[in-house]
C-alpha atoms as a printed R data frame, in Angstrom:
    type eleno elety resid chain resno       x       y       z
1   ATOM     1    CA   MET     A     1 -12.659 -15.052  19.791
2   ATOM     2    CA   PRO     A     2 -10.129 -14.285  17.003
3   ATOM     3    CA   SER     A     3  -7.869 -17.120  15.967
4   ATOM     4    CA   LYS     A     4  -4.108 -17.182  16.599
5   ATOM     5    CA   ALA     A     5  -3.550 -16.624  12.868
6   ATOM     6    CA   TYR     A     6  -5.573 -13.420  13.073
7   ATOM     7    CA   TYR     A     7  -3.440 -12.100  15.904
8   ATOM     8    CA   SER     A     8  -0.214 -12.969  14.078
9   ATOM     9    CA   VAL     A     9  -1.281 -10.983  11.008
10  ATOM    10    CA   GLU     A    10  -2.274  -8.001  13.132
11  ATOM    11    CA   CYS     A    11   1.092  -8.047  14.896
12  ATOM    12    CA   LEU     A    12   2.880  -8.335  11.555
13  ATOM    13    CA   LEU     A    13   0.931  -5.376  10.185
14  ATOM    14    CA   ILE     A    14   1.794  -3.171  13.157
15  ATOM    15    CA   LEU     A    15   5.452  -4.212  12.939
16  ATOM    16    CA   LEU     A    16   5.649  -3.413   9.236
17  ATOM    17    CA   LEU     A    17   4.106   0.007   9.705
18  ATOM    18    CA   THR     A    18   6.356   1.065  12.565
19  ATOM    19    CA   SER     A    19   9.737  -0.377  11.516
20  ATOM    20    CA   THR     A    20  11.811   0.846   8.571
21  ATOM    21    CA   PHE     A    21  14.931   0.014   6.606
22  ATOM    22    CA   ALA     A    22  16.399   3.087   8.342
23  ATOM    23    CA   GLY     A    23  16.649   0.831  11.386
24  ATOM    24    CA   PHE     A    24  19.752  -0.668   9.831
25  ATOM    25    CA   PHE     A    25  21.392   2.699  10.378
26  ATOM    26    CA   GLY     A    26  19.775   3.520  13.712
27  ATOM    27    CA   MET     A    27  21.475   4.032  17.035
28  ATOM    28    CA   GLY     A    28  20.770   1.070  19.255
29  ATOM    29    CA   LYS     A    29  18.460  -1.807  18.494
30  ATOM    30    CA   GLY     A    30  15.127  -0.622  17.168
31  ATOM    31    CA   THR     A    31  15.294   2.807  18.804
32  ATOM    32    CA   PHE     A    32  15.300   6.091  16.925
33  ATOM    33    CA   PRO     A    33  15.993   9.469  18.580
34  ATOM    34    CA   THR     A    34  13.323  11.955  17.583
35  ATOM    35    CA   LEU     A    35  15.704  14.891  17.536
36  ATOM    36    CA   VAL     A    36  19.463  15.361  17.653
37  ATOM    37    CA   ASP     A    37  21.339  18.344  19.049
38  ATOM    38    CA   ALA     A    38  23.275  20.363  16.485
39  ATOM    39    CA   LYS     A    39  26.596  19.510  18.181
40  ATOM    40    CA   ASP     A    40  25.874  15.796  17.729
41  ATOM    41    CA   VAL     A    41  24.943  15.907  14.028
42  ATOM    42    CA   GLU     A    42  28.289  14.492  12.917
43  ATOM    43    CA   LYS     A    43  27.784  11.478  15.195
44  ATOM    44    CA   VAL     A    44  24.478  10.532  13.566
45  ATOM    45    CA   PRO     A    45  24.848   7.745  10.978
46  ATOM    46    CA   GLU     A    46  24.193   8.925   7.432
47  ATOM    47    CA   LEU     A    47  21.917   7.087   5.034
48  ATOM    48    CA   ASP     A    48  24.413   4.937   3.134
49  ATOM    49    CA   LEU     A    49  22.836   4.397  -0.292
50  ATOM    50    CA   THR     A    50  25.609   2.037  -1.391
51  ATOM    51    CA   LYS     A    51  24.916  -0.212   1.583
52  ATOM    52    CA   ILE     A    52  21.161  -0.124   0.930
53  ATOM    53    CA   ILE     A    53  21.661  -1.147  -2.707
54  ATOM    54    CA   ASN     A    54  24.389  -3.742  -2.144
55  ATOM    55    CA   GLU     A    55  22.617  -5.465   0.733
56  ATOM    56    CA   ASN     A    56  19.156  -5.187  -0.832
57  ATOM    57    CA   ILE     A    57  17.794  -3.671   2.371
58  ATOM    58    CA   PHE     A    58  14.812  -2.008   0.733
59  ATOM    59    CA   VAL     A    59  14.059  -5.164  -1.271
60  ATOM    60    CA   ARG     A    60  14.062  -7.232   1.918
61  ATOM    61    CA   LYS     A    61  11.606  -4.804   3.468
62  ATOM    62    CA   ARG     A    62   9.389  -5.112   0.414
63  ATOM    63    CA   GLU     A    63   9.417  -8.900   0.770
64  ATOM    64    CA   GLU     A    64   7.833  -8.429   4.198
65  ATOM    65    CA   HIS     A    65   5.060  -6.442   2.525
66  ATOM    66    CA   LYS     A    66   4.368  -9.353   0.191
67  ATOM    67    CA   LEU     A    67   4.290 -11.712   3.162
68  ATOM    68    CA   LEU     A    68   1.617  -9.531   4.713
69  ATOM    69    CA   VAL     A    69  -0.440  -9.628   1.506
70  ATOM    70    CA   ASN     A    70  -0.209 -13.422   1.466
71  ATOM    71    CA   HIS     A    71  -1.480 -13.571   5.044
72  ATOM    72    CA   LEU     A    72  -4.366 -11.242   4.231
73  ATOM    73    CA   GLN     A    73  -5.322 -13.398   1.264
74  ATOM    74    CA   SER     A    74  -5.381 -16.460   3.507
75  ATOM    75    CA   ILE     A    75  -8.064 -14.930   5.757
76  ATOM    76    CA   ASP     A    76 -11.447 -16.172   4.560
77  ATOM    77    CA   ASP     A    77 -13.447 -14.170   7.098
78  ATOM    78    CA   TYR     A    78 -14.379 -10.903   5.339
79  ATOM    79    CA   GLY     A    79 -14.870  -9.031   8.613
80  ATOM    80    CA   LYS     A    80 -11.432  -9.950   9.962
81  ATOM    81    CA   ARG     A    81  -9.701  -9.040   6.729
82  ATOM    82    CA   TYR     A    82 -11.625  -5.760   6.534
83  ATOM    83    CA   LYS     A    83 -10.589  -4.839  10.085
84  ATOM    84    CA   LEU     A    84  -6.917  -5.485   9.359
85  ATOM    85    CA   MET     A    85  -7.092  -3.640   6.045
86  ATOM    86    CA   LYS     A    86  -8.686  -0.637   7.748
87  ATOM    87    CA   ILE     A    87  -6.018  -0.592  10.467
88  ATOM    88    CA   GLY     A    88  -3.329  -0.721   7.789
89  ATOM    89    CA   LEU     A    89  -4.747   1.863   5.400
90  ATOM    90    CA   ASP     A    90  -5.628   4.295   8.194
91  ATOM    91    CA   GLU     A    91  -2.090   4.047   9.551
92  ATOM    92    CA   VAL     A    92  -0.526   4.426   6.104
93  ATOM    93    CA   ILE     A    93  -2.529   7.608   5.471
94  ATOM    94    CA   ARG     A    94  -1.486   8.981   8.870
95  ATOM    95    CA   ILE     A    95   2.189   8.225   8.237
96  ATOM    96    CA   ILE     A    96   2.130   9.746   4.740
97  ATOM    97    CA   ARG     A    97   0.607  12.949   6.138
98  ATOM    98    CA   GLU     A    98   2.945  13.285   9.127
99  ATOM    99    CA   GLU     A    99   6.228  12.156   7.588
100 ATOM   100    CA   GLY     A   100   5.447  13.952   4.326
101 ATOM   101    CA   GLY     A   101   5.066  17.169   6.280
102 ATOM   102    CA   LYS     A   102   8.531  16.714   7.804
103 ATOM   103    CA   LEU     A   103  10.085  16.008   4.405
104 ATOM   104    CA   ARG     A   104   8.432  19.026   2.779
105 ATOM   105    CA   GLY     A   105   9.348  21.260   5.701
106 ATOM   106    CA   ASN     A   106  13.010  20.285   5.374
107 ATOM   107    CA   LYS     A   107  12.919  20.306   1.550
108 ATOM   108    CA   ILE     A   108  14.014  16.678   1.251
109 ATOM   109    CA   THR     A   109  13.739  15.451  -2.336
110 ATOM   110    CA   ALA     A   110  15.434  12.875  -4.544
111 ATOM   111    CA   GLU     A   111  17.641  15.685  -5.914
112 ATOM   112    CA   SER     A   112  18.558  17.242  -2.572
113 ATOM   113    CA   GLU     A   113  21.321  16.189  -0.201
114 ATOM   114    CA   PHE     A   114  20.256  13.211   1.855
115 ATOM   115    CA   PRO     A   115  19.329  13.992   5.450
116 ATOM   116    CA   LYS     A   116  21.791  13.535   8.285
117 ATOM   117    CA   LEU     A   117  19.334  13.837  11.169
118 ATOM   118    CA   GLN     A   118  18.027  10.448  12.235
119 ATOM   119    CA   GLU     A   119  14.513  11.865  12.519
120 ATOM   120    CA   LEU     A   120  14.529  12.807   8.837
121 ATOM   121    CA   ILE     A   121  16.168   9.537   7.770
122 ATOM   122    CA   ASN     A   122  13.386   7.700   9.564
123 ATOM   123    CA   ALA     A   123  10.738   9.979   8.029
124 ATOM   124    CA   LEU     A   124  12.026   9.294   4.516
125 ATOM   125    CA   ALA     A   125  12.182   5.537   5.093
126 ATOM   126    CA   LEU     A   126   8.665   5.434   6.541
127 ATOM   127    CA   PHE     A   127   7.305   7.503   3.674
128 ATOM   128    CA   LEU     A   128   8.837   5.378   0.899
129 ATOM   129    CA   GLU     A   129   7.930   2.059   2.508
130 ATOM   130    CA   ASN     A   130   4.356   2.959   3.352
131 ATOM   131    CA   THR     A   131   3.701   4.328  -0.119
132 ATOM   132    CA   CYS     A   132   4.735   0.954  -1.533
133 ATOM   133    CA   LEU     A   133   2.723  -0.912   1.108
134 ATOM   134    CA   PHE     A   134  -0.313   1.163   0.156
135 ATOM   135    CA   GLY     A   135   0.216   0.071  -3.436
136 ATOM   136    CA   GLU     A   136   0.342  -3.597  -2.459
137 ATOM   137    CA   MET     A   137  -2.878  -3.353  -0.467
138 ATOM   138    CA   VAL     A   138  -4.874  -1.370  -3.021
139 ATOM   139    CA   LEU     A   139  -3.741  -3.389  -6.028
140 ATOM   140    CA   HIS     A   140  -4.380  -6.764  -4.368
141 ATOM   141    CA   PHE     A   141  -7.616  -5.761  -2.631
142 ATOM   142    CA   PRO     A   142  -9.036  -2.871  -4.697
143 ATOM   143    CA   ASP     A   143 -12.716  -3.271  -3.865
144 ATOM   144    CA   MET     A   144 -12.174  -3.514  -0.120
145 ATOM   145    CA   SER     A   145  -9.602  -0.701  -0.193
146 ATOM   146    CA   TYR     A   146 -11.948   1.685  -2.020
147 ATOM   147    CA   ARG     A   147 -14.698   0.889   0.459
148 ATOM   148    CA   ILE     A   148 -12.386   1.818   3.339
149 ATOM   149    CA   LEU     A   149 -10.907   4.888   1.642
150 ATOM   150    CA   LYS     A   150 -14.208   6.440   0.564
151 ATOM   151    CA   GLY     A   151 -14.370   8.115   3.973
152 ATOM   152    CA   VAL     A   152 -11.081   9.957   3.300
153 ATOM   153    CA   SER     A   153 -11.947  12.775   0.906
154 ATOM   154    CA   ASP     A   154  -8.422  13.658  -0.256
155 ATOM   155    CA   TRP     A   155  -6.810  10.206  -0.274
156 ATOM   156    CA   ARG     A   156  -6.484  10.016  -4.064
157 ATOM   157    CA   THR     A   157  -4.618  13.329  -4.360
158 ATOM   158    CA   LEU     A   158  -2.550  12.581  -1.262
159 ATOM   159    CA   MET     A   159  -1.409   9.172  -2.478
160 ATOM   160    CA   THR     A   160  -0.862  10.272  -6.084
161 ATOM   161    CA   ASP     A   161   1.537  12.925  -4.798
162 ATOM   162    CA   ALA     A   162   3.130  10.344  -2.503
163 ATOM   163    CA   LEU     A   163   3.749   7.794  -5.241
164 ATOM   164    CA   ASN     A   164   5.176  10.433  -7.602
165 ATOM   165    CA   TYR     A   165   7.523  11.593  -4.827
166 ATOM   166    CA   THR     A   166   8.514   8.014  -4.013
167 ATOM   167    CA   LYS     A   167   9.134   7.005  -7.646
168 ATOM   168    CA   ALA     A   168  11.798   9.707  -7.916
169 ATOM   169    CA   PHE     A   169  14.063   7.842  -5.465
170 ATOM   170    CA   VAL     A   170  15.309   5.433  -8.123
171 ATOM   171    CA   GLN     A   171  18.588   4.985  -6.250
172 ATOM   172    CA   ILE     A   172  16.711   3.272  -3.408
173 ATOM   173    CA   LEU     A   173  13.715   1.580  -5.022
174 ATOM   174    CA   ASP     A   174  14.005  -1.711  -6.859
175 ATOM   175    CA   GLU     A   175  12.526  -2.135 -10.345
176 ATOM   176    CA   LYS     A   176   9.529  -4.136  -9.111
177 ATOM   177    CA   SER     A   177   8.568  -1.383  -6.674
178 ATOM   178    CA   ILE     A   178   8.793   1.257  -9.407
179 ATOM   179    CA   GLU     A   179   6.600  -0.910 -11.626
180 ATOM   180    CA   LEU     A   180   4.119  -1.391  -8.783
181 ATOM   181    CA   LEU     A   181   3.858   2.372  -8.249
182 ATOM   182    CA   SER     A   182   3.212   2.920 -11.961
183 ATOM   183    CA   LEU     A   183   0.380   0.384 -11.806
184 ATOM   184    CA   LEU     A   184  -0.950   2.050  -8.660
185 ATOM   185    CA   ASN     A   185  -1.069   5.420 -10.421
186 ATOM   186    CA   GLN     A   186  -3.238   3.955 -13.183
187 ATOM   187    CA   GLU     A   187  -5.362   2.004 -10.718
188 ATOM   188    CA   ILE     A   188  -6.351   5.007  -8.603
189 ATOM   189    CA   ASN     A   189  -6.447   7.540 -11.468
190 ATOM   190    CA   GLU     A   190  -8.715   6.259 -14.225
191 ATOM   191    CA   ASP     A   191  -7.962   9.259 -16.454
192 ATOM   192    CA   GLN     A   192  -4.303   8.188 -16.604
193 ATOM   193    CA   ARG     A   193  -4.924   4.562 -17.568
194 ATOM   194    CA   THR     A   194  -3.610   3.291 -20.866
195 ATOM   195    CA   PRO     A   195  -6.035   1.324 -23.090
196 ATOM   196    CA   GLU     A   196  -4.088  -1.833 -22.235
197 ATOM   197    CA   TYR     A   197  -4.187  -1.295 -18.459
198 ATOM   198    CA   VAL     A   198  -5.052  -4.340 -16.385
199 ATOM   199    CA   ASN     A   199  -4.532  -4.783 -12.671
200 ATOM   200    CA   PRO     A   200  -2.539  -8.043 -12.673
201 ATOM   201    CA   TYR     A   201  -3.059  -8.536  -8.952
202 ATOM   202    CA   ARG     A   202  -6.831  -8.233  -8.820
203 ATOM   203    CA   GLU     A   203  -7.415 -11.853  -9.781
204 ATOM   204    CA   THR     A   204  -5.215 -13.095  -6.911
205 ATOM   205    CA   ALA     A   205  -7.662 -11.726  -4.353
206 ATOM   206    CA   PRO     A   206 -10.718 -13.819  -3.412
207 ATOM   207    CA   GLN     A   207 -13.447 -13.257  -5.983
208 ATOM   208    CA   SER     A   208 -16.465 -14.620  -4.143
209 ATOM   209    CA   THR     A   209 -18.868 -12.091  -5.653
210 ATOM   210    CA   GLU     A   210 -17.643 -12.737  -9.175
211 ATOM   211    CA   LYS     A   211 -17.926 -16.493  -8.697
212 ATOM   212    CA   GLN     A   212 -21.535 -16.017  -7.749
213 ATOM   213    CA   LYS     A   213 -22.093 -14.037 -10.931
214 ATOM   214    CA   ASP     A   214 -20.535 -16.813 -12.983
215 ATOM   215    CA   LYS     A   215 -23.036 -19.390 -11.769
216 ATOM   216    CA   PRO     A   216 -25.554 -20.248 -14.501
217 ATOM   217    CA   LYS     A   217 -28.939 -18.747 -13.855
218 ATOM   218    CA   LYS     A   218 -31.950 -21.029 -13.828
219 ATOM   219    CA   LYS     A   219 -34.225 -20.359 -16.739
220 ATOM   220    CA   SER     A   220 -37.764 -19.603 -15.706
221 ATOM   221    CA   LYS     A   221 -40.389 -21.721 -17.355
222 ATOM   222    CA   PRO     A   222 -42.903 -19.763 -19.456
223 ATOM   223    CA   LYS     A   223 -46.313 -19.521 -17.877
224 ATOM   224    CA   LYS     A   224 -49.134 -21.294 -19.593
225 ATOM   225    CA   GLY     A   225 -52.123 -19.384 -20.853
226 ATOM   226    CA   PRO     A   226 -52.573 -16.131 -22.758
227 ATOM   227    CA   SER     A   227 -50.401 -13.152 -21.929
228 ATOM   228    CA   LEU     A   228 -52.134 -10.069 -20.542
229 ATOM   229    CA   SER     A   229 -49.400  -7.648 -21.625
230 ATOM   230    CA   PRO     A   230 -49.356  -6.215 -25.158
231 ATOM   231    CA   THR     A   231 -46.730  -7.386 -27.605
232 ATOM   232    CA   LYS     A   232 -43.620  -5.144 -27.602
233 ATOM   233    CA   THR     A   233 -42.304  -3.782 -30.847
234 ATOM   234    CA   GLU     A   234 -38.828  -2.508 -31.638
235 ATOM   235    CA   LEU     A   235 -38.545   1.210 -32.439
């Protein structure tokens, strides 16, 4: 039976994936209308960038992402961590596909006018947050992430486009998130890595396999008696 800690991480993961900083501008507590009638557009709260920046709303959301990473790192059981990682990455990919489609369909970009419909505000928030969450998961747990993502043929192209789209929203993202997305781009696209590139987060993840490699190997004692194989010569 899974431990209580395991359940708490799973609940936290689901909460992070389904809630957004757009909730601070939502109507009601935690509820978002999926569509708004044209006559009610003026009543829908607009995305107030000044409020987001001044109150560090996006930064606070990103702190929750880091909390999730810390919880994942605390799970020693590989199978439990793998299950949670798979739930998270599968959901992130789904959100990026669905919300990205809404944003493209309505031509929402960093240069365009910000959306007034709550559905599009929520789509933008989900897209930006989950792109950053994807970066946290892949950078901290690259080996496990690649193992999970190998079954998704287009994930690299999909997420490269997503991070480039997200990075353009400099008025919302904090500097650390922009830096994280730049690292993510080099991590998942080897042809774009600089000679100095290093994933600074890789070493924070458990390195059980590497520790095993570091153990000194026992030297085998040479067998007594004549050798039956011919002496090798260098060419």
